[in-house]
Structure formats: C-alpha cells, structure tokens
Coordinates of C-alpha atoms and ligand atoms in Angstrom, one line a residue:
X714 CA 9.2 46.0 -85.7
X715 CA 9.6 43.1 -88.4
X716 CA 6.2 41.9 -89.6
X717 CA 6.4 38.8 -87.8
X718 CA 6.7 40.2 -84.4
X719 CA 3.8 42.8 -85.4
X720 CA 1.3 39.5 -86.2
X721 CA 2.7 38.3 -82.8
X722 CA 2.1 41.2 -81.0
X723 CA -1.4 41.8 -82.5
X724 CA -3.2 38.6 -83.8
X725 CA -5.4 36.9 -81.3
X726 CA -8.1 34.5 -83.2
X727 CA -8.1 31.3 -83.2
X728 CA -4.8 29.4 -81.6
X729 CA -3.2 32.8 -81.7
X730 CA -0.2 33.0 -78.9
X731 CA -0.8 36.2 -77.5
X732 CA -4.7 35.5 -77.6
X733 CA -4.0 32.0 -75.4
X734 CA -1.6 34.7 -73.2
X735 CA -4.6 36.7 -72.6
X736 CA -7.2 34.2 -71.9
X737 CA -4.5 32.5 -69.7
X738 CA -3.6 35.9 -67.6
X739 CA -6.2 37.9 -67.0
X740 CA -9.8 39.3 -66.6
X741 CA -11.5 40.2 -69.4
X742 CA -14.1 43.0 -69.0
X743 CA -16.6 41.7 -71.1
X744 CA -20.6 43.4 -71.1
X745 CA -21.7 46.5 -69.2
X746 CA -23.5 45.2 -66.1
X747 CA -27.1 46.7 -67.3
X748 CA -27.0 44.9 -70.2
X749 CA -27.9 41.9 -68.1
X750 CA -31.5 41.5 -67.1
X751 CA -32.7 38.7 -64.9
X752 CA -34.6 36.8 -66.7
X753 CA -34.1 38.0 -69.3
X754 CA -32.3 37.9 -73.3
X755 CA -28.8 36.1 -72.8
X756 CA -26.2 38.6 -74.9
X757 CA -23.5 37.5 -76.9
X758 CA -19.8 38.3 -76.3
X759 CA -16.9 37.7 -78.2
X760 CA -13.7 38.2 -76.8
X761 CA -10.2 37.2 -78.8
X762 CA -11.8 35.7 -81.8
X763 CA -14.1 33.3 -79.8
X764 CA -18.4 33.4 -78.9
X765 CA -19.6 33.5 -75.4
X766 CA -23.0 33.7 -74.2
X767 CA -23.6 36.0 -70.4
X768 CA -26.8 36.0 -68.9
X769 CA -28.4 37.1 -65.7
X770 CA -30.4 34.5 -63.6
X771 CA -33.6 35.0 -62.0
X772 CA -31.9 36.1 -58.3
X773 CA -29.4 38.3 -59.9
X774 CA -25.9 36.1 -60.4
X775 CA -24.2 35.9 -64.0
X776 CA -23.4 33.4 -66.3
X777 CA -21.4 32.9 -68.8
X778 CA -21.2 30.2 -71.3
X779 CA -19.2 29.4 -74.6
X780 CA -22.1 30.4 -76.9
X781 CA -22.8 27.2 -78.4
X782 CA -25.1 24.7 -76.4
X783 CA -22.8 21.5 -75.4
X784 CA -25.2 19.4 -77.3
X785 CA -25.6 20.0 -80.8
X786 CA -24.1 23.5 -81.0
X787 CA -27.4 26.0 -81.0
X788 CA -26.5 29.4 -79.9
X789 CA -27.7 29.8 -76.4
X790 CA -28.5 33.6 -77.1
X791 CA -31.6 32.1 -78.2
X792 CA -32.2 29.8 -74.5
X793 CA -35.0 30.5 -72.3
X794 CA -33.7 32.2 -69.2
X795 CA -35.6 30.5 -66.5
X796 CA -35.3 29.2 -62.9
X797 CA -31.9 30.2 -62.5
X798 CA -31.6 28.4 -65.5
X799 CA -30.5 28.8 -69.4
X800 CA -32.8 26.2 -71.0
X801 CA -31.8 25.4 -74.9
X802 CA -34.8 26.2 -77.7
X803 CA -33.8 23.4 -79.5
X804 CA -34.3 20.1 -77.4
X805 CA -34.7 22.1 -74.2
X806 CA -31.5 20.9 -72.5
X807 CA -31.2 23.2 -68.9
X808 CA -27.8 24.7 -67.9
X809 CA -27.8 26.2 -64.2
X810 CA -26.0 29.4 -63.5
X811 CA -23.3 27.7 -61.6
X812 CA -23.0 25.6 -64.9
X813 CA -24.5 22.1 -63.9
X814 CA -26.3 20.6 -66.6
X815 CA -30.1 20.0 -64.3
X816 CA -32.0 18.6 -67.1
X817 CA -31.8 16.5 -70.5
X818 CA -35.7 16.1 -71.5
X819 CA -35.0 14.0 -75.1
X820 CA -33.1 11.6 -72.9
X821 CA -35.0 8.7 -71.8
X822 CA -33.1 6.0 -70.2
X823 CA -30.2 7.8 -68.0
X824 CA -30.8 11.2 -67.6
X825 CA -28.7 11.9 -64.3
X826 CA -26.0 10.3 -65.6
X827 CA -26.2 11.9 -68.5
X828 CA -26.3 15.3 -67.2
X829 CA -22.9 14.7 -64.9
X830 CA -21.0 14.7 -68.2
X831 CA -22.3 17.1 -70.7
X832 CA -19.2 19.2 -71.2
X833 CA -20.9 22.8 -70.6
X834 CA -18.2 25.2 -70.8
X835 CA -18.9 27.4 -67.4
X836 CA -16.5 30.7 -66.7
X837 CA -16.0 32.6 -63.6
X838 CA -17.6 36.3 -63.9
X839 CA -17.8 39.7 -61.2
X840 CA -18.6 42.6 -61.4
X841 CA -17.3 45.9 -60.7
X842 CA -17.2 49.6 -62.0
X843 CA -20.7 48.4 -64.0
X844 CA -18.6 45.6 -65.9
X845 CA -19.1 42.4 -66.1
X846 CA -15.6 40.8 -66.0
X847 CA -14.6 36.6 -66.6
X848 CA -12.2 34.8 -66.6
X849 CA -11.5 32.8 -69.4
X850 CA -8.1 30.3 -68.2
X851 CA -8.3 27.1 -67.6
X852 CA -6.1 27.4 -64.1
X853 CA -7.7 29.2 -61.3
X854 CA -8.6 33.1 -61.9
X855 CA -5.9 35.2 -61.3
X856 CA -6.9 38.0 -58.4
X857 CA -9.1 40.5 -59.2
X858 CA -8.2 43.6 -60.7
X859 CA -9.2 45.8 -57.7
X860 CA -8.1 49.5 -59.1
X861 CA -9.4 52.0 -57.0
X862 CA -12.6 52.5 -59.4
X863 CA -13.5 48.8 -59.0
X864 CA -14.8 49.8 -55.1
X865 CA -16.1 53.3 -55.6
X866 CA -19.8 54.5 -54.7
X867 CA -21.8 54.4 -57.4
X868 CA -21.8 57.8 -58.4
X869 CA -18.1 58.1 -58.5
X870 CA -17.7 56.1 -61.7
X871 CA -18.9 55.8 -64.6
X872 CA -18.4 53.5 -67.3
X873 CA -19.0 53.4 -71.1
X874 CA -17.7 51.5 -74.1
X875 CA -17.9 51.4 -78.0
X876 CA -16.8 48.6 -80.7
X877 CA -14.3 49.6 -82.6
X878 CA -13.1 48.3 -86.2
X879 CA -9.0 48.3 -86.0
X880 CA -7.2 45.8 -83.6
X881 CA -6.7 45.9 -80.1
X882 CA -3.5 47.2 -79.7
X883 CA -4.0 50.1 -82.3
X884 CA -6.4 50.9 -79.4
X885 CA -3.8 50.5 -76.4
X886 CA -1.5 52.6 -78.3
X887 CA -3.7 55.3 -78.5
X888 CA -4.4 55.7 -74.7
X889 CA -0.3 55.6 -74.2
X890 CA 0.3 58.4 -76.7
X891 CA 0.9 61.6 -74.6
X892 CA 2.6 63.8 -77.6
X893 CA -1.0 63.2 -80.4
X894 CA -3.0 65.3 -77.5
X895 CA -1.5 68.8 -79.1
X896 CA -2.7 68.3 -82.0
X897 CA -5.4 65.7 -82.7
X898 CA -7.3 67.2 -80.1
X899 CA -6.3 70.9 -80.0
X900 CA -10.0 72.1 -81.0
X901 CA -11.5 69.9 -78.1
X902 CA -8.6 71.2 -75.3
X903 CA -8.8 74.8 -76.4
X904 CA -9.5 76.9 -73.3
X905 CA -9.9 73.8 -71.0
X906 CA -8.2 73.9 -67.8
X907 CA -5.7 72.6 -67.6
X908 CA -5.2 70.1 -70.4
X909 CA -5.6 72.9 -72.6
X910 CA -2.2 74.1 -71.7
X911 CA -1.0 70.8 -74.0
X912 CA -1.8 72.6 -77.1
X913 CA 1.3 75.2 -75.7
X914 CA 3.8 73.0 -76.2
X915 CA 3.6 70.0 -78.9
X916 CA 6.8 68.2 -78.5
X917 CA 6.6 66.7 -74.5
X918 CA 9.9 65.6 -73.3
X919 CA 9.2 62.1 -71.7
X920 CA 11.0 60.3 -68.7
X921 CA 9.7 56.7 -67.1
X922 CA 9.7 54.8 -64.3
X923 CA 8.8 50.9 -64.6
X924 CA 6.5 50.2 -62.5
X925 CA 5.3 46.3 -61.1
X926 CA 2.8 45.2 -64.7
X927 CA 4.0 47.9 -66.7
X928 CA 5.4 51.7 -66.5
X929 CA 4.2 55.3 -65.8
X930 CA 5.7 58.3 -67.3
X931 CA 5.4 62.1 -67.5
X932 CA 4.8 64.2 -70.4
X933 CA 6.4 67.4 -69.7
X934 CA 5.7 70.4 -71.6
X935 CA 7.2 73.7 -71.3
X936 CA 4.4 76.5 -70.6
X937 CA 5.1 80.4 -72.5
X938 CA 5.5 81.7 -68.3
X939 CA 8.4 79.3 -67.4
X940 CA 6.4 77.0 -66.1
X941 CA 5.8 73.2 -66.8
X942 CA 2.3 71.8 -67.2
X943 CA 3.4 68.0 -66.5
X944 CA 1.4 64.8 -67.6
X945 CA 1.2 61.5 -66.1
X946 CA 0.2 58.6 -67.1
X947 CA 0.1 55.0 -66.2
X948 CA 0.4 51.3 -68.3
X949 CA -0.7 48.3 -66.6
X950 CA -0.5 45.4 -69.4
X951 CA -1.8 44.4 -70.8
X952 CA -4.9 46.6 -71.8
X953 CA -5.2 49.1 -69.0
X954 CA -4.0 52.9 -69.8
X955 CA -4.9 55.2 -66.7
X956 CA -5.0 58.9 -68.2
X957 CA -3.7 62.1 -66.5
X958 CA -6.7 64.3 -65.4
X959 CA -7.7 67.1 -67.3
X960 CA -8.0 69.3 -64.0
X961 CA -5.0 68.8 -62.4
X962 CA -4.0 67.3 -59.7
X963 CA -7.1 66.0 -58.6
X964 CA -10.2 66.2 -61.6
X965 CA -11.9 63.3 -62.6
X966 CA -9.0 60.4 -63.9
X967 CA -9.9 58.4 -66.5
X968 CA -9.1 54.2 -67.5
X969 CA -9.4 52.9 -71.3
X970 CA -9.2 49.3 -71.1
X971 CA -8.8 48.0 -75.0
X972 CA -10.3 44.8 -75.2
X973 CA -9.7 42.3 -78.4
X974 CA -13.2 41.3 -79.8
X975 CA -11.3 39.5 -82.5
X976 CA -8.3 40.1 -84.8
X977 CA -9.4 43.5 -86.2
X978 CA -11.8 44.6 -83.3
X979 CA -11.7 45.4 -80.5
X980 CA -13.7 47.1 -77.5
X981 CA -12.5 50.4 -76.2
X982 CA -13.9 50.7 -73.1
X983 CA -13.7 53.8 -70.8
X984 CA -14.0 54.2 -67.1
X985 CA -14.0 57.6 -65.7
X986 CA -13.8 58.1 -61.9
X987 CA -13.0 60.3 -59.0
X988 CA -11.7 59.0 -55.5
X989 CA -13.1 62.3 -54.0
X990 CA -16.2 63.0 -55.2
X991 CA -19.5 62.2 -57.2
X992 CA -18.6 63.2 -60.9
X993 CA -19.2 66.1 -62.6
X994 CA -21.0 66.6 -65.8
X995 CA -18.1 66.5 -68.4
X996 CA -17.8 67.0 -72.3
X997 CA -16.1 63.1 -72.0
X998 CA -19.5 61.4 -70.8
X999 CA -22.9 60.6 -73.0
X1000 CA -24.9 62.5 -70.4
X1001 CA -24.1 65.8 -69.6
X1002 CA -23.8 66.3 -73.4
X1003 CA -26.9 67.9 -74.6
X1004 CA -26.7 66.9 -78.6
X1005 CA -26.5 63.8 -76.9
X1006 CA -29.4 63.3 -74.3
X1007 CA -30.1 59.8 -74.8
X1008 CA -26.6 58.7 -75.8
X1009 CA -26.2 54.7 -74.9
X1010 CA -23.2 53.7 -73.0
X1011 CA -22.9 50.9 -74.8
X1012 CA -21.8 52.6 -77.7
X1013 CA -20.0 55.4 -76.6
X1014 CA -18.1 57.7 -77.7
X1015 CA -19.3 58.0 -81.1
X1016 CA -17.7 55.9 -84.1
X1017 CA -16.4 58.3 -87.2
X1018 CA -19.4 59.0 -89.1
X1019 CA -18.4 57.5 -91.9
X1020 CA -15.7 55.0 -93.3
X1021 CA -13.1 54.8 -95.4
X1022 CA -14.6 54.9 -99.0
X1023 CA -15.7 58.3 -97.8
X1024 CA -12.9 60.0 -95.8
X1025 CA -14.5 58.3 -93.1
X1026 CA -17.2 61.2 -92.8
X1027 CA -14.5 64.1 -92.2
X1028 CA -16.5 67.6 -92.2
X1029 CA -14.1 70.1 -94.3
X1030 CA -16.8 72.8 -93.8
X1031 CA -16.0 72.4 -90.0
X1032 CA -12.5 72.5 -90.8
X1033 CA -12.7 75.9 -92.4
X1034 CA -14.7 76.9 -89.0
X1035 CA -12.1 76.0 -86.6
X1036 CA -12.2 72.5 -86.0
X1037 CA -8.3 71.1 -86.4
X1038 CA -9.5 67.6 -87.6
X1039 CA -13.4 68.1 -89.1
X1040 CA -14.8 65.6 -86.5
X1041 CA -16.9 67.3 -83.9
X1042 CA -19.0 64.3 -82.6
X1043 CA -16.6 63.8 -79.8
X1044 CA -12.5 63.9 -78.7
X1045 CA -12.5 60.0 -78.5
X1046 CA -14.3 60.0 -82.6
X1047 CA -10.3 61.5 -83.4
X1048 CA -8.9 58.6 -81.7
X1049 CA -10.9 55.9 -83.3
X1050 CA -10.6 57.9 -86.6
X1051 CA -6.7 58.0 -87.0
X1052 CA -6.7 54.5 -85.4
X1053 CA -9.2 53.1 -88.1
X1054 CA -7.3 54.7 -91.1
X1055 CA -3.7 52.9 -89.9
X1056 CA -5.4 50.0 -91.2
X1057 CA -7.2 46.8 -89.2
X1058 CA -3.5 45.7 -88.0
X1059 CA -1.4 48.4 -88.4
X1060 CA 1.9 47.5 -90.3
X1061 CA 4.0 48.3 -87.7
X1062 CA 7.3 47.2 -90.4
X1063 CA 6.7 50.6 -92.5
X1064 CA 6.4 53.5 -89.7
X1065 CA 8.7 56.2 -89.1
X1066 CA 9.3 56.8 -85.4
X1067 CA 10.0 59.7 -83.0
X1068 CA 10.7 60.5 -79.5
X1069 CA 7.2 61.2 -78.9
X1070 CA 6.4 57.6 -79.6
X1071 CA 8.6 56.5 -76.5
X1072 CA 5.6 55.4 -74.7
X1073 CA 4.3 53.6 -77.4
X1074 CA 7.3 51.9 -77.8
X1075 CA 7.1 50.9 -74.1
X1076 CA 3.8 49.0 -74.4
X1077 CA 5.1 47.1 -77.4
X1078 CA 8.4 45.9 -75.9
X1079 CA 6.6 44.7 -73.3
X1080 CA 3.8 43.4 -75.4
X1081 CA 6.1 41.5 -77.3
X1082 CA 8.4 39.9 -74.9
X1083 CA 5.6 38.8 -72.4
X1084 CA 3.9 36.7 -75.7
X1085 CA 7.2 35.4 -76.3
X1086 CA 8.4 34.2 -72.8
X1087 CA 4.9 32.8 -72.6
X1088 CA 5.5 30.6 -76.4
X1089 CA 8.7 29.4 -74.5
X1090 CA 6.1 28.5 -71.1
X1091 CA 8.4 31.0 -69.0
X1092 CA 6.9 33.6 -66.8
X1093 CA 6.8 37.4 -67.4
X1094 CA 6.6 40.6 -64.8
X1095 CA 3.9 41.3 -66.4
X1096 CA 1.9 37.7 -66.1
X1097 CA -1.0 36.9 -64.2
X1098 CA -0.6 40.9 -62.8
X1099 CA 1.5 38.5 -59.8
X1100 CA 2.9 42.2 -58.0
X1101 CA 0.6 44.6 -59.1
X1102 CA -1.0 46.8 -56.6
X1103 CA -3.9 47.9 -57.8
X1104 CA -5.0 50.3 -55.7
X1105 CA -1.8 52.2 -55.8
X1106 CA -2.2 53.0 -59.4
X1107 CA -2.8 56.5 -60.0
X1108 CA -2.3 58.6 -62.9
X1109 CA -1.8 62.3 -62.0
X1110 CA -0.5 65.8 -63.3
X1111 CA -0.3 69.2 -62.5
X1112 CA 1.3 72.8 -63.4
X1113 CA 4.9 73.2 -61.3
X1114 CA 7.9 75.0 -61.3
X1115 CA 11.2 74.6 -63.1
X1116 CA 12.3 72.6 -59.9
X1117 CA 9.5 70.2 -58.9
X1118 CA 10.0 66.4 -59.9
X1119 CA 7.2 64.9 -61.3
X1120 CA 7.6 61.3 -59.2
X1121 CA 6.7 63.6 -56.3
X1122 CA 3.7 65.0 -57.8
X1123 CA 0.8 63.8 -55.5
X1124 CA -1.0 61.1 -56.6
Ligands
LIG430 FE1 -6.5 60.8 -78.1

C-alpha cells in the first residue's frame, strides 16, 4: 500500500475523506448506555476528530449535541440538565432534547424569533446492546444496524469498551486477523476448548466468500488426529468484526466494533452475546474475573500497563514463567499491545506480507476503494450497509472431518 493510500485509508480528522464517508454512512456507537443519567452530567464524545456532547433528559430520551453551545461556543458538558432540557452555564441559553432552542434569557426584544434560528446542531441517537448509537449525516439515517445482539434479552449481551491510542483501522485489523491467535495468545488459549486447538496449527489456510457489506472467511487448521478445527469469521465494513466462538458451534460469539475517536484513537468496543442463552461467566468479561471485581466497562479490557518509553510494561519475569508475551492483564491487553507498538498510523508502505494476512488485506481493499468511489460521489456495496442483512450475520466454527465444507457449518 503506497503512503498516500494508507493516509486515505486511515486519516479521519478534520475534512478527512474517509472521516466525511463515515459520518455520511453509518451509525456510530458512541457512549455505553449507563453512562447517561437523567438528569444528570452531559459526557463528552468525540468521534472522527470532532466534540459532541450526549446527555440524558429528565424522562429518559438522549441527546446529543456538537459540544460547543450555538451561541458563543461554551462546552455544553458543563450545561444544567433540566426539564428535558440542556440549559448553558454561561448565559443560560435552553436546548430541548428534540433540539429546539426553548429559551434565550439575555435576549430582550425578540426572543421567539430568536430561538427559531439558533443553529443547534441536533443528531439522531438509539440504543441498543447498552450503546448509545447516532447518526452523524446530514441525509436521513441510514437503517439501523439490527445484528442479532441489538434485540437480545438483557442478559444475553454484554457490552464493554476501552480507548485505545493507535488508529482505528490498526484496530479493525486486529479483529480480522485469524493466523496472530496461535501465537499472540497461545498462553490465554492453552487448554481452552476449543479455540485452544488454534495453538495446533499456526499457519491457517484461508478461503472467502463476499458477502453483502463485506466478507466472511474460514481459518482452517489442521488438528495432530486428522481432523480440522475450522474458524469463521465475519467483516461487515466498515468497523464491525464478528469473531468465531471459542466453544464451537454454538458458545458465546463475540462483535468488536473499532470506532475512530480521532486520527490516532480510536474506541474498541466489544459486544459479546449468545442467541441461546443468558451468558456465562467468561475469562473475556470484567465480571466473572476475580483480580478484577470491580472492573468498569467503560474501560475494558485493560490498556498495556505501560507505554512505549518502557516496553510498554512487558513482564519478562512472567515470560520466564510461561506467559508467551509477558502481558497477563488480559487476551485483548496483546491486541492493543502489538497494535500500539506499529505506531499511531501504521505505515502500511514498509510491511512484509503473508498469506495469513489475506483477511487483512480484504478489509483494506475494501476500505480503500469504498473512500475512493465516495471522493468521486459514486456509490460502493459497501455504502450506507444498502443490502446488508443483519440478522443473518453470524460468525461460527467448529471441529469436522477431512470432508465437511465450512459454508455448511451451522450458523
Ligand atoms: Fe487478538
């Protein structure tokens, strides 16, 4: 990839193509659910380089504002939350929840009128899965992205998410990376059924199948009895990566969603579900694990504990005990790790590829042309998610024969 296409690719600040192509296409998620009280502190979001304030009103609906008041540019993190209301500290200027400017108290000759044109930036928001999710476009939102764990019972899904400091695609590429499971997390699969029979075979043999937004494809690995212990995973573009199960063929499936904060952040959120049944307590979730008892979701899995000026906190004592990498806080701390050392943007111009970054090369492709038909104002299969069925999307896996063909793999 030549250095211009990376930029493309990754850059979203400011009037950044792929950054408009985001805001233009689709639903962002954008603040776990609880972090909204009624009534109470408005939060900030940033999402692609730009401030937003979301809020809960006093009967429960969401709102969600550019972050700086209309008037003289205060942040409205600060407002009073009031009356269904977001009232400004500074001249106490009151914004409704369906985004109506209501009152303008230093104005004293034409208030009404007044109000009708204040240009308060006002953006669609729902909520699902325990995520708050807007739309940012200026057309009318795109349809929802109902996956199957946007209308589960509550306690079939769970939802977490952590900042992290490398862009947003360093992040997508990670979820889409079926061969790194081997080895970067060889001490976490060890003994784990059945993911743990990835550490038998490090060099997967891929095959695809596009499918309407993006692609799915197996991982196959060959297994010591003849056997094949089979992987498969899903893209839906431009941020979604459904993960194989690590019980197969029907554990508890797993969604990252890599969200750009800004140019070199990004928010990696994780949604783990199960159509069949309430979930389990699992090594992947804050609260089944007990060094972790009061572990927040809003900043979960743990960052590296440390950065780069000191090997990003990498334990060599653990290393001589066992541990492949020296991170034990958690499998996702070895993602954000190796993602964090390629650098804020990664420069894609310099690597060395394989086979086993296929898949990876399948999310850029598509990446890149989709920003690039969009610069030329032509559509894309993967725009505006126009055929995607989102219940239908499944990722899946199991152990099988010599025979069996993973597209028939129940899903
Ligand atoms: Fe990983």
């Amino acid at each position: 990839m030549n250095p211009t296409d990376n930029m493309l690719m990754s850059r979203v600040d400011g009037a950044a193509p792929m950054g408009e192509f985001l805001r233009e296409n689709y639903w962002f998620p954008a603040i776990l659910s609880e972090r909204l009280i009624a009534d109470g502190a408005p939060q900030r979001v940033r999402l692609t380089g730009k401030n937003y304030v979301a809020w809960r009103s006093t009967d429960g609906r969401v709102g969600f504002f550019n972050e700086a008041c209309p008037h003289r540019l205060v942040s409205l993190t600060l407002a009073r939350n009031e009356d269904n209301a977001l009232r400004c500290i500074f001249h106490g200027w009151k914004y409704s929840v369906t985004g109506e400017t209501i009152e303008i108290p230093t104005e004293p000759f034409r208030q009404a009128e007044l109000c009708k044109r204040v240009p308060l930036r006002h953006y669609p928001a729902r909520e699902a899965a325990g995520i708050v999710w807007v739309w940012l476009g200026s057309d009318a939102p795109a349809q929802f992205p109902d996956f199957e764990f946007n209308s589960l019972p509550d306690d079939h899904v769970f939802t977490v998410r952590q900042d992290v400091r490398y862009n947003w695609v360093q992040d997508v590429e990670g979820g889409m990376d079926a061969a790194h499971v081997s080895q970067l997390h060889s001490s976490w699969i060890a003994g784990l059924a059945e993911v743990g029979n990835a550490g038998a075979d490090s060099a997967p043999v891929y095959e695809f199948e596009d499918t309407p937004g993006g692609f799915r494809y197996a991982a196959i690995r060959h297994l010591p009895d003849g056997k094949r212990y089979i992987r498969v995973n899903q893209y839906v573009a431009p941020w979604f990566s459904f993960i194989c199960p690590d019980q197969v063929p029907d554990g508890e499936r797993l969604c990252l969603i890599s969200v750009p904060t800004d140019d070199t952040n990004a928010v990696h959120w994780m949604v783990r579900y199960s159509p069949h049944r309430p979930l389990q307590p699992s090594y992947m979730m804050p609260k089944p694990v007990p060094s972790n008892p009061d572990a927040d979701r809003s900043s979960w899995p743990p960052n590296p504990p440390g950065t780069a000026e000191n090997i990003w906190g990498q334990d060599r004592e653990a290393m001589r005990n066992g541990s492949f990498t020296g991170f034990t806080e958690h499998l996702v701390t070895e993602d954000f790790v190796v993602a964090e050392s390629q650098g804020a943007i990664v420069d894609r111009s310099k690597e060395f590829l394989n086979q086993g970054d296929r898949a990876v090369i399948a999310v850029r492709r598509i990446l890149l042309d989709a920003v690039k038909a969009f610069q030329r104002g032509e559509p894309h299969a993967i725009t505006r998610h126009e055929n995607v069925a989102y219940p239908a999307v499944r990722p899946t896996g199991d152990v099988v024969d010599e025979t069996a063909d993973w597209r028939e793999l129940s899903l």
